[in-house]
XYZ file of C-alpha atoms in Angstrom:
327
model
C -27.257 -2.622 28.221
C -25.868 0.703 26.921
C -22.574 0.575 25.004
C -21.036 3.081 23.250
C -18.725 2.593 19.622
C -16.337 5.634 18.997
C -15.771 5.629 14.960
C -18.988 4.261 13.960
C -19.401 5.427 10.756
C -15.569 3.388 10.096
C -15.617 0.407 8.094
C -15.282 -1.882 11.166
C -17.173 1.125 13.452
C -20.257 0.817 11.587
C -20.973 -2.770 11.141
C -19.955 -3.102 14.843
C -22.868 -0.970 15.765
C -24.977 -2.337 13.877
C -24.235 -6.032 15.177
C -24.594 -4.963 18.410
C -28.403 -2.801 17.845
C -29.302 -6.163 16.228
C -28.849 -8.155 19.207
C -30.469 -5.392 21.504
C -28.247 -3.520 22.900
C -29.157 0.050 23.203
C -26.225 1.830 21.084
C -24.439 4.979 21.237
C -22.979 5.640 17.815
C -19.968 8.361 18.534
C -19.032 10.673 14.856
C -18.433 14.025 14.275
C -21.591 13.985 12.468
C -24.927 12.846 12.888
C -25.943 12.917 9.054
C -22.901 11.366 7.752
C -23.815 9.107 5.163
C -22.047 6.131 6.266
C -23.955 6.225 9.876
C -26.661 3.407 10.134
C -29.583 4.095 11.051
C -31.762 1.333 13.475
C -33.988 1.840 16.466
C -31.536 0.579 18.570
C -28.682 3.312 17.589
C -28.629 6.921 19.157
C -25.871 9.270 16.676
C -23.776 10.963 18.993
C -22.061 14.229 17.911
C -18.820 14.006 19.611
C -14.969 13.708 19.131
C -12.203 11.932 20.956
C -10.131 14.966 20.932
C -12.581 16.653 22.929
C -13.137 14.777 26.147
C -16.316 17.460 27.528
C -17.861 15.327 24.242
C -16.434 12.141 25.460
C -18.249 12.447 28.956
C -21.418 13.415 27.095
C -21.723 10.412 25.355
C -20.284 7.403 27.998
C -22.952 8.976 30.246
C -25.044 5.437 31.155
C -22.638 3.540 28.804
C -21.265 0.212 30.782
C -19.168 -0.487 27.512
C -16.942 0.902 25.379
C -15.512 -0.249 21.468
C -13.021 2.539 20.225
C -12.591 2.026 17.244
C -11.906 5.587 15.885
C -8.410 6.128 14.418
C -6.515 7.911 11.882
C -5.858 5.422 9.407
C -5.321 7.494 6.294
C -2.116 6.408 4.067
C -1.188 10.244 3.931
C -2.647 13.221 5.986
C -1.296 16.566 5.542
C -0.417 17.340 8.948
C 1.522 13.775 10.284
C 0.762 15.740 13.595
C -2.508 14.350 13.079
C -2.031 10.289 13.364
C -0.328 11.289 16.669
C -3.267 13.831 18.038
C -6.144 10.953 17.118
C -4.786 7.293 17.684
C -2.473 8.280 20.478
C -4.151 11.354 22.114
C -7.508 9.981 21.354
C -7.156 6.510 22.560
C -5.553 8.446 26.135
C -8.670 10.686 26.146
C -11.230 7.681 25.706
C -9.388 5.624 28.462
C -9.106 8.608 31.122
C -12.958 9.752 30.974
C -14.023 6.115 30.297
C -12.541 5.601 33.939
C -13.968 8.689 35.451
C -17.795 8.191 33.801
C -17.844 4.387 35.365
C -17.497 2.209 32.422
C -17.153 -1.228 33.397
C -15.495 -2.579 29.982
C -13.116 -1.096 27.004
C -12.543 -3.112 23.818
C -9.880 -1.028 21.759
C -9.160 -1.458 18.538
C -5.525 -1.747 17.290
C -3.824 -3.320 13.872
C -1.514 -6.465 13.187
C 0.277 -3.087 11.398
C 2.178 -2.741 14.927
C 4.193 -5.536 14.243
C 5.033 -4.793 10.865
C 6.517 -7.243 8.448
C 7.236 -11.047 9.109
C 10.265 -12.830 7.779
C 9.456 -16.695 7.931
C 6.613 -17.769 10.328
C 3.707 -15.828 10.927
C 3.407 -13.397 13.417
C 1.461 -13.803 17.299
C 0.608 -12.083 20.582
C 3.816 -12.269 22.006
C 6.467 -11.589 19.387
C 8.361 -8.558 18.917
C 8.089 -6.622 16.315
C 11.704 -6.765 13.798
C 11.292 -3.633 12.182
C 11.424 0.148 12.751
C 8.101 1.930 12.377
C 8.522 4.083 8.831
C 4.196 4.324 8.543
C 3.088 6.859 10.960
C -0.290 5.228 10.999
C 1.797 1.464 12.089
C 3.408 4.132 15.174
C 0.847 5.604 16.479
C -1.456 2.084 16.783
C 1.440 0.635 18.874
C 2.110 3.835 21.186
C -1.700 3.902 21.441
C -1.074 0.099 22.733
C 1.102 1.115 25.079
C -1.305 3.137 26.721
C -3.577 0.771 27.230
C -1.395 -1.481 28.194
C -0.107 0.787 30.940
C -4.001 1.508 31.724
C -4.916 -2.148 32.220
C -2.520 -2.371 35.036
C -3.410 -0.103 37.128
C -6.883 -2.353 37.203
C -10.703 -1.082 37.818
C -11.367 -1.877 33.990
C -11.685 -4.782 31.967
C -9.486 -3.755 29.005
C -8.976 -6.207 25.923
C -7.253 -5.307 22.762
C -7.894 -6.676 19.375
C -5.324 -6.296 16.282
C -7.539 -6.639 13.284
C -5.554 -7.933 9.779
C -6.360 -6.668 6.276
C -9.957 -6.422 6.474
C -12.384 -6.586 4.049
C -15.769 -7.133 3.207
C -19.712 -5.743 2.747
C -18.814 -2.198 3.477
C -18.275 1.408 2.081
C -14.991 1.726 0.079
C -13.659 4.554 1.989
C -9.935 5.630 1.772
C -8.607 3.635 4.552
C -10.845 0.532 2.752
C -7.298 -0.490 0.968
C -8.179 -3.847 -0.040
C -11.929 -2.594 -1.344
C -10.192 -0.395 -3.325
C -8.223 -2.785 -5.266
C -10.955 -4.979 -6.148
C -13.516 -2.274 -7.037
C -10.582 -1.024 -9.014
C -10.236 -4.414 -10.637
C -13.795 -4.965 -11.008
C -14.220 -1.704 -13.018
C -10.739 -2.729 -15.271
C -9.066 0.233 -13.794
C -6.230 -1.862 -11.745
C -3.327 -3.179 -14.312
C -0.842 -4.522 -12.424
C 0.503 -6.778 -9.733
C 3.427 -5.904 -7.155
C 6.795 -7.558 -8.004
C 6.391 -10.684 -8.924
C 3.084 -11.624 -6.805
C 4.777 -14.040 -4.270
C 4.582 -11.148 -1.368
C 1.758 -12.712 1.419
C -0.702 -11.161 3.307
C -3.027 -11.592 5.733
C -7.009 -10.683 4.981
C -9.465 -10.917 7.537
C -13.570 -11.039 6.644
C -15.217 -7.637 7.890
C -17.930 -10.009 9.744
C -15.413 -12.379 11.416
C -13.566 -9.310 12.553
C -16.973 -7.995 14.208
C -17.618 -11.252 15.705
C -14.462 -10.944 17.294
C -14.699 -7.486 19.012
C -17.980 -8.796 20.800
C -16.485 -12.264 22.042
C -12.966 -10.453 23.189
C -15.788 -8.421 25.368
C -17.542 -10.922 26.439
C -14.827 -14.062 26.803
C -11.626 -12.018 26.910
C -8.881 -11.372 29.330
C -8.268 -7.789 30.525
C -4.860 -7.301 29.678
C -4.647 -9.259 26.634
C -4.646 -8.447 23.001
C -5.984 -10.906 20.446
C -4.854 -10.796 16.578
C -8.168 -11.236 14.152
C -7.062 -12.396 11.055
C -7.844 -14.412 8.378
C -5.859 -16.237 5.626
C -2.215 -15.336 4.593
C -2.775 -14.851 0.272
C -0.137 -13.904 -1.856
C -0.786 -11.117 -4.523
C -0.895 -13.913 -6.835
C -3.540 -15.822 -5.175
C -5.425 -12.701 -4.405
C -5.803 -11.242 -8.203
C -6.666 -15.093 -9.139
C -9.447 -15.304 -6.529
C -11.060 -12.066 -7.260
C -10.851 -13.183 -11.302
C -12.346 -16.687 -10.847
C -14.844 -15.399 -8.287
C -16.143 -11.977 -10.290
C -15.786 -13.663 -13.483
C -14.106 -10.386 -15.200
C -10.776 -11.324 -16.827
C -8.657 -8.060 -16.916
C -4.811 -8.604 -18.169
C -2.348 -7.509 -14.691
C 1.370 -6.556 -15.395
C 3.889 -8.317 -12.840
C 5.029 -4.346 -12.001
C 8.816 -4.743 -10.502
C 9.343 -3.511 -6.946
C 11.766 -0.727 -8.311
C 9.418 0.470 -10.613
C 7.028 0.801 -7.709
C 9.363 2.864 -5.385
C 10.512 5.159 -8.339
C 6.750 6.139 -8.629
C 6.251 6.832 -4.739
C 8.962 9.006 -4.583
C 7.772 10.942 -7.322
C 4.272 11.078 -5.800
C 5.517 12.431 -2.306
C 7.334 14.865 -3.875
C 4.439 16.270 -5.930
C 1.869 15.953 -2.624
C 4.478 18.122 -0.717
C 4.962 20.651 -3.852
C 1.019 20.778 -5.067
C -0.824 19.550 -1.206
C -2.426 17.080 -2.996
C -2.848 13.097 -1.828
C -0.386 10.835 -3.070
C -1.310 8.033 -4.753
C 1.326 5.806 -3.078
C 4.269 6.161 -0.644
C 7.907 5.493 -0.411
C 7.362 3.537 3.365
C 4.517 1.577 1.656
C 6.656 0.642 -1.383
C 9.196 -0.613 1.023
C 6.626 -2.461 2.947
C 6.049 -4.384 -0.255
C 9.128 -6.179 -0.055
C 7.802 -8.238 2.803
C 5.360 -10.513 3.932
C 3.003 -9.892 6.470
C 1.762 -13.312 7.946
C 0.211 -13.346 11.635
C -1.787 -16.253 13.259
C -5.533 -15.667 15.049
C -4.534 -18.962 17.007
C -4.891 -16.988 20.111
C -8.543 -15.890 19.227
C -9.558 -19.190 17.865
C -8.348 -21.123 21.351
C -10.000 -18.634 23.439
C -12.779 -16.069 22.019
C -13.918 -18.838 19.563
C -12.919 -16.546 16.968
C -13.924 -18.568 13.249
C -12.149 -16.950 10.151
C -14.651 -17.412 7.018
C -12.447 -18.586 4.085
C -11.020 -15.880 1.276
C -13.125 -17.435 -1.570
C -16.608 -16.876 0.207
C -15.292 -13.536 1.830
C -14.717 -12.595 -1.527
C -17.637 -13.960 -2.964
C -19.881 -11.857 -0.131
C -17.962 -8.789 -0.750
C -17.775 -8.450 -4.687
C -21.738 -9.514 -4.595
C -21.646 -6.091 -2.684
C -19.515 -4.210 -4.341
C -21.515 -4.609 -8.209
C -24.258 -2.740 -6.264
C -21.958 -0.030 -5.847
């Protein structure tokens, strides 16, 4: 069977091709370009020079493809055109749908983010709540009016249609810029991360690169068009994360308990020196908010019915700063 992955050389993009070439499927790998480092390479993968802003590209490479995994997306903290999260996750994701439709693509599995529903106040988020906040992260925006658009496309029927809402995710994998939580342990691992948000009691939820995979291919194969299945993993505090990562690398680096305030000061300065100089923030005021909160969501849904399995945060951890030394 021919499938095709848009965002392949992504951190979830690119081990999802390569899951699927391993267990013979003939794979279209869709990037901008073909010699981008982060592209695998297997017999089973054919690069695809394309873009989901261009849908003449688009046709080109669903031609023979019976499935489709977008995964592309814009998910940058900062871009310097905001014009941009709008043109690729919303745009994009329309573009993908429409000529997936017209090139006879039997099945869509689109990627999306527990980020569209934002913070949690007590119990942890699922499929059907709303979301209780306003939508200050652009990238958090465009994910759910992408949803909406496939939502809108599954009912008017002719294609299977399942969306997944991937956690925190990390893992084995390239620490690219949108690879947050890589990041902060590579940071840590090299003694160049000093501190700890507030005071460390703020939860998340972290979700194993490989379960995450796992679950795109069963909400292909065992999903319901229509539906939309949160992939998660464990909710951690700060706390808990910093003292996993320590007892599981074995480097003991001394972390401040930096206050919330302190936090926010600093992303306001940093905004206002990216839109003076053009330059990337380091951090931003709608993500120093966002601290504030938990973000707890529950992969019941997946577990009941995509057998979803969530690998626990010590032996993620364990698999991913084994990788991460090489680096």
């Amino acid at each position: 069977m021919k499938v095709l992955v848009t965002g392949a050389t992504g951190f979830i993009g690119r081990q999802l091709t390569l899951s699927l070439a391993m267990q013979g499927y003939d794979v279209k790998a869709l990037c901008r370009n073909t010699d981008h480092p982060y592209l695998i390479k297997h017999k089973n993968i054919e690069p695809v020079t394309g873009n989901i802003l261009y849908r003449q590209s688009l046709g080109r490479a669903m031609q023979g493809c019976q499935q489709v995994y977008h995964t592309a997306a814009l998910a940058k903290m900062w871009c310097r055109n905001p014009d941009d999260y709008h043109e690729t996750n919303v745009v994009g994701t329309r573009n993908v749908l429409e000529v997936a439709a017209g090139a006879g693509v039997q099945k869509i599995v689109y990627t999306s983010t527990c980020g569209v529903w934002g913070p949690t106040v007590k119990h942890p988020m699922s499929e059907n709540d709303p979301r209780i906040a306003g939508f200050p992260i652009a990238y958090e925006r465009t994910k759910y009016l992408a949803e909406l658009e496939v939502q809108n496309f599954a009912k008017q029927g002719g294609i299977y249609i399942v969306t997944v809402n991937p956690s925190r995710v990390y893992g084995e994998g390239p620490v690219t810029e949108s690879n947050t939580v890589g990041k902060m342990v590579l940071a840590y691992l090299r003694g160049k991360w000093h501190f700890i948000p507030g005071n460390g009691e703020q939860v998340a939820n972290y979700a194993f690169l490989t379960d995450v995979v796992e679950g795109h291919l069963a909400a292909m194969n065992n999903g319901t068009s229509g539906e939309r299945y949160i992939l998660g993993g464990e909710d951690i505090s700060f706390n808990d994360f910093f003292k996993t990562v320590h007892q599981v690398s074995g480097k003991q680096h001394r972390l401040i308990h930096l206050p919330l305030k302190a936090i926010e000061f600093y992303s306001h300065f940093e905004k206002l020196k990216s839109q003076l100089t053009g330059l990337r923030p380091f951090f931003l005021p709608e993500f120093a908010e966002r601290l504030k909160y938990d973000q707890k969501y529950s992969s019941n849904k997946a577990i009941m019915q995509l057998g979803y399995r969530i690998t626990s945060f010590t032996e993620g951890m364990h698999k991913t700063i084994n990788y991460l030394k090489q680096e």
